[in-house]
CSV table of N, CA and C in Angstrom, one decimal:
chain,number,residue,atom,x,y,z
W,1438,MET,N,86.1,85.9,92.9
W,1438,MET,CA,85.8,87.2,93.5
W,1438,MET,C,86.6,88.3,92.9
W,1439,SER,N,85.9,89.3,92.4
W,1439,SER,CA,86.6,90.4,91.8
W,1439,SER,C,87.0,91.5,92.8
W,1440,LYS,N,88.1,92.1,92.4
W,1440,LYS,CA,88.6,93.2,93.3
W,1440,LYS,C,87.7,94.4,93.3
W,1441,SER,N,87.7,95.1,94.4
W,1441,SER,CA,87.0,96.4,94.4
W,1441,SER,C,87.8,97.5,93.7
W,1442,LYS,N,87.2,98.6,93.4
W,1442,LYS,CA,87.8,99.7,92.8
W,1442,LYS,C,89.0,100.2,93.7
W,1443,LEU,N,88.8,100.2,95.0
W,1443,LEU,CA,89.8,100.7,95.9
W,1443,LEU,C,91.0,99.7,95.9
W,1444,ASP,N,90.8,98.4,95.8
W,1444,ASP,CA,91.9,97.5,95.8
W,1444,ASP,C,92.7,97.6,94.5
W,1445,ILE,N,92.0,97.8,93.3
W,1445,ILE,CA,92.7,98.0,92.1
W,1445,ILE,C,93.5,99.3,92.1
W,1446,GLU,N,92.9,100.4,92.6
W,1446,GLU,CA,93.7,101.6,92.7
W,1446,GLU,C,94.9,101.5,93.6
W,1447,PHE,N,94.7,100.8,94.7
W,1447,PHE,CA,95.8,100.6,95.7
W,1447,PHE,C,96.9,99.8,95.0
W,1448,ASP,N,96.6,98.7,94.3
W,1448,ASP,CA,97.6,97.9,93.6
W,1448,ASP,C,98.3,98.7,92.6
W,1449,GLU,N,97.6,99.6,91.9
W,1449,GLU,CA,98.3,100.4,90.9
W,1449,GLU,C,99.2,101.4,91.5
W,1450,ALA,N,98.8,102.0,92.7
W,1450,ALA,CA,99.6,102.9,93.4
W,1450,ALA,C,100.9,102.2,93.9
W,1451,VAL,N,100.8,101.0,94.4
W,1451,VAL,CA,101.9,100.3,94.9
W,1451,VAL,C,102.9,100.0,93.7
W,1452,ASP,N,102.3,99.6,92.6
W,1452,ASP,CA,103.1,99.3,91.4
W,1452,ASP,C,103.9,100.6,91.0
W,1453,ARG,N,103.2,101.7,91.0
W,1453,ARG,CA,103.8,103.0,90.6
W,1453,ARG,C,105.0,103.4,91.5
W,1454,VAL,N,104.8,103.2,92.8
W,1454,VAL,CA,105.9,103.4,93.8
W,1454,VAL,C,107.0,102.5,93.6
W,1455,ASN,N,106.7,101.2,93.4
W,1455,ASN,CA,107.8,100.2,93.2
W,1455,ASN,C,108.6,100.4,91.9
W,1456,ALA,N,107.9,101.0,90.9
W,1456,ALA,CA,108.6,101.2,89.6
W,1456,ALA,C,109.4,102.5,89.6
W,1457,TYR,N,109.2,103.4,90.5
W,1457,TYR,CA,109.8,104.7,90.5
W,1457,TYR,C,111.3,104.5,91.0
W,1458,THR,N,112.2,105.1,90.3
W,1458,THR,CA,113.6,104.8,90.6
W,1458,THR,C,114.3,105.9,91.4
W,1459,GLU,N,113.7,107.1,91.5
W,1459,GLU,CA,114.3,108.2,92.2
W,1459,GLU,C,114.0,108.0,93.7
W,1460,PRO,N,114.8,108.5,94.6
W,1460,PRO,CA,114.5,108.4,96.0
W,1460,PRO,C,113.3,109.3,96.4
W,1461,PHE,N,112.6,108.8,97.3
W,1461,PHE,CA,111.4,109.5,97.9
W,1461,PHE,C,111.9,110.3,99.2
W,1462,PRO,N,111.3,111.4,99.5
W,1462,PRO,CA,111.7,112.1,100.8
W,1462,PRO,C,111.4,111.1,101.9
W,1463,ALA,N,112.2,111.2,103.0
W,1463,ALA,CA,112.0,110.3,104.1
W,1463,ALA,C,110.6,110.3,104.7
W,1464,ASP,N,110.0,111.5,104.9
W,1464,ASP,CA,108.7,111.6,105.5
W,1464,ASP,C,107.7,110.9,104.6
W,1465,THR,N,107.8,111.0,103.3
W,1465,THR,CA,106.9,110.4,102.4
W,1465,THR,C,107.0,108.9,102.5
W,1466,LEU,N,108.3,108.4,102.5
W,1466,LEU,CA,108.5,107.0,102.6
W,1466,LEU,C,108.0,106.4,103.9
W,1467,LEU,N,108.1,107.1,105.0
W,1467,LEU,CA,107.6,106.6,106.2
W,1467,LEU,C,106.0,106.5,106.2
W,1468,LYS,N,105.4,107.5,105.6
W,1468,LYS,CA,103.9,107.4,105.5
W,1468,LYS,C,103.5,106.3,104.6
W,1469,LEU,N,104.2,106.1,103.5
W,1469,LEU,CA,103.9,105.0,102.6
W,1469,LEU,C,104.1,103.7,103.3
W,1470,TYR,N,105.1,103.6,104.0
W,1470,TYR,CA,105.4,102.3,104.8
W,1470,TYR,C,104.2,102.0,105.7
W,1471,ALA,N,103.9,103.0,106.5
W,1471,ALA,CA,102.8,102.8,107.5
W,1471,ALA,C,101.5,102.5,106.9
W,1472,TYR,N,101.1,103.2,105.8
W,1472,TYR,CA,99.8,103.0,105.2
W,1472,TYR,C,99.8,101.6,104.5
W,1473,TYR,N,100.9,101.3,103.9
W,1473,TYR,CA,101.0,100.0,103.2
W,1473,TYR,C,100.8,98.8,104.3
W,1474,LYS,N,101.5,98.9,105.4
W,1474,LYS,CA,101.5,97.9,106.4
W,1474,LYS,C,100.0,97.8,106.9
W,1475,LYS,N,99.4,98.9,107.2
W,1475,LYS,CA,98.0,98.9,107.7
W,1475,LYS,C,97.0,98.3,106.6
W,1476,ALA,N,97.3,98.7,105.4
W,1476,ALA,CA,96.4,98.3,104.3
W,1476,ALA,C,96.5,96.8,104.0
W,1477,THR,N,97.7,96.3,104.2
W,1477,THR,CA,97.9,94.8,103.9
W,1477,THR,C,97.8,94.0,105.1
W,1478,ASN,N,97.5,94.6,106.3
W,1478,ASN,CA,97.5,93.9,107.6
W,1478,ASN,C,98.8,93.1,107.9
W,1479,ASP,N,99.9,93.7,107.5
W,1479,ASP,CA,101.2,93.1,107.8
W,1479,ASP,C,101.8,93.8,109.0
W,1480,TYR,N,101.7,93.1,110.1
W,1480,TYR,CA,102.2,93.8,111.4
W,1480,TYR,C,103.5,93.2,111.8
W,1481,GLY,N,104.3,92.7,110.9
W,1481,GLY,CA,105.7,92.2,111.2
W,1481,GLY,C,106.5,93.4,111.7
W,1482,ARG,N,107.5,93.0,112.5
W,1482,ARG,CA,108.4,94.1,113.0
W,1482,ARG,C,109.3,94.6,111.9
W,1483,PRO,N,109.6,95.9,111.9
W,1483,PRO,CA,110.5,96.5,110.9
W,1483,PRO,C,111.9,95.7,110.9
W,1484,LYS,N,112.4,95.5,109.7
W,1484,LYS,CA,113.6,94.6,109.6
W,1484,LYS,C,114.8,95.3,109.1
W,1485,SER,N,114.9,96.6,109.4
W,1485,SER,CA,116.2,97.3,109.0
W,1485,SER,C,117.3,96.9,109.9
W,1486,LYS,N,118.5,96.9,109.4
W,1486,LYS,CA,119.7,96.6,110.2
W,1486,LYS,C,120.1,97.8,111.1
W,1487,LYS,N,119.5,98.9,110.8
W,1487,LYS,CA,119.8,100.1,111.6
W,1487,LYS,C,118.6,100.4,112.6
W,1488,PRO,N,118.9,100.3,113.9
W,1488,PRO,CA,117.9,100.5,114.9
W,1488,PRO,C,117.2,101.8,114.8
W,1489,ILE,N,117.8,102.9,114.3
W,1489,ILE,CA,117.1,104.2,114.2
W,1489,ILE,C,116.1,104.2,113.1
W,1490,ILE,N,116.3,103.4,112.1
W,1490,ILE,CA,115.3,103.3,111.0
W,1490,ILE,C,114.1,102.5,111.5
W,1491,ASN,N,114.4,101.5,112.3
W,1491,ASN,CA,113.3,100.7,112.9
W,1491,ASN,C,112.5,101.6,113.8
W,1492,ALA,N,113.1,102.4,114.5
W,1492,ALA,CA,112.4,103.3,115.4
W,1492,ALA,C,111.5,104.3,114.6
W,1493,PHE,N,112.0,104.8,113.5
W,1493,PHE,CA,111.2,105.7,112.7
W,1493,PHE,C,110.0,105.0,112.1
W,1494,LYS,N,110.2,103.7,111.7
W,1494,LYS,CA,109.1,102.9,111.1
W,1494,LYS,C,108.1,102.6,112.1
W,1495,THR,N,108.6,102.2,113.3
W,1495,THR,CA,107.6,101.9,114.4
W,1495,THR,C,106.8,103.1,114.8
W,1496,ASN,N,107.4,104.3,114.8
W,1496,ASN,CA,106.7,105.5,115.1
W,1496,ASN,C,105.6,105.8,114.0
W,1497,ALA,N,106.0,105.6,112.8
W,1497,ALA,CA,105.1,105.8,111.7
W,1497,ALA,C,103.9,104.9,111.8
W,1498,LEU,N,104.1,103.6,112.2
W,1498,LEU,CA,103.0,102.7,112.4
W,1498,LEU,C,102.1,103.1,113.6
W,1499,PHE,N,102.7,103.6,114.7
W,1499,PHE,CA,101.9,104.1,115.8
W,1499,PHE,C,101.0,105.3,115.3
W,1500,GLN,N,101.5,106.1,114.4
W,1500,GLN,CA,100.7,107.3,113.9
W,1500,GLN,C,99.5,106.8,113.1
W,1501,ALA,N,99.7,105.6,112.5
W,1501,ALA,CA,98.6,105.1,111.6
W,1501,ALA,C,97.7,104.1,112.3
W,1502,LYS,N,97.9,104.0,113.6
W,1502,LYS,CA,97.3,103.0,114.5
W,1502,LYS,C,95.7,102.9,114.3
W,1503,GLY,N,95.1,104.0,114.3
W,1503,GLY,CA,93.6,104.0,114.3
W,1503,GLY,C,92.9,103.8,112.9
W,1504,LEU,N,93.7,103.6,111.9
W,1504,LEU,CA,93.2,103.5,110.5
W,1504,LEU,C,92.7,102.1,110.2
W,1505,THR,N,91.6,102.0,109.5
W,1505,THR,CA,91.1,100.8,109.0
W,1505,THR,C,91.9,100.4,107.7
W,1506,GLU,N,91.8,99.2,107.2
W,1506,GLU,CA,92.5,98.8,106.0
W,1506,GLU,C,92.1,99.7,104.8
W,1507,ASP,N,90.8,99.9,104.7
W,1507,ASP,CA,90.4,100.7,103.6
W,1507,ASP,C,90.8,102.2,103.7
W,1508,GLU,N,90.8,102.7,104.9
W,1508,GLU,CA,91.3,104.1,105.1
W,1508,GLU,C,92.8,104.2,104.7
W,1509,ALA,N,93.6,103.2,105.1
W,1509,ALA,CA,95.0,103.2,104.8
W,1509,ALA,C,95.2,103.0,103.3
W,1510,LYS,N,94.5,102.2,102.7
W,1510,LYS,CA,94.6,102.1,101.2
W,1510,LYS,C,94.3,103.5,100.5
W,1511,GLN,N,93.2,104.1,101.0
W,1511,GLN,CA,92.9,105.4,100.3
W,1511,GLN,C,93.9,106.5,100.6
W,1512,LEU,N,94.5,106.5,101.8
W,1512,LEU,CA,95.5,107.5,102.2
W,1512,LEU,C,96.8,107.2,101.4
W,1513,TYR,N,97.1,105.9,101.1
W,1513,TYR,CA,98.3,105.5,100.3
W,1513,TYR,C,98.1,106.0,98.9
W,1514,ILE,N,96.9,105.8,98.3
W,1514,ILE,CA,96.6,106.2,97.0
W,1514,ILE,C,96.7,107.7,96.9
W,1515,ASP,N,96.1,108.4,97.8
W,1515,ASP,CA,96.1,109.9,97.8
W,1515,ASP,C,97.5,110.4,97.9
W,1516,LEU,N,98.3,109.8,98.8
W,1516,LEU,CA,99.7,110.3,98.9
W,1516,LEU,C,100.5,110.1,97.7
W,1517,VAL,N,100.3,108.9,97.0
W,1517,VAL,CA,101.0,108.7,95.8
W,1517,VAL,C,100.6,109.6,94.7
W,1518,ASN,N,99.3,109.8,94.5
W,1518,ASN,CA,98.8,110.7,93.5
W,1518,ASN,C,99.3,112.1,93.7
W,1519,LYS,N,99.2,112.6,95.0
W,1519,LYS,CA,99.7,113.9,95.3
W,1519,LYS,C,101.2,114.1,95.0
W,1520,TYR,N,102.0,113.1,95.4
W,1520,TYR,CA,103.4,113.2,95.2
W,1520,TYR,C,103.7,113.3,93.7
W,1521,PHE,N,103.1,112.4,92.9
W,1521,PHE,CA,103.5,112.5,91.5
W,1521,PHE,C,102.8,113.7,90.8
W,1522,LEU,N,101.8,114.2,91.3
W,1522,LEU,CA,101.2,115.4,90.7
W,1522,LEU,C,102.1,116.6,90.8
W,1523,TYR,N,102.8,116.7,92.0
W,1523,TYR,CA,103.6,117.9,92.2
W,1523,TYR,C,105.1,117.6,91.9
W,1524,ARG,N,105.4,116.6,91.3
W,1524,ARG,CA,106.8,116.3,90.9
W,1524,ARG,C,107.2,117.3,89.7
W,1525,LYS,N,108.4,117.5,89.5
W,1525,LYS,CA,109.0,118.4,88.5
W,1525,LYS,C,108.4,118.0,87.1
């Protein structure tokens, strides 16, 4: 079974984020986290050692609650493309 164009673009966006060595702004990271979790159907609990970070992650997931997997993938791709487009 071949991957769809959306799946390929999503995988490329994930690879781009994972390869990036500079820190992302916190709001961008939380959106990426929530979209990734929705896109991959990974609903495990946040695993940070700091409760406040888990609270922020949980809140980000609540904000992405109504998205389908494909919508979350597209939003992830769009956010990554926009972020890197406007970088220095």
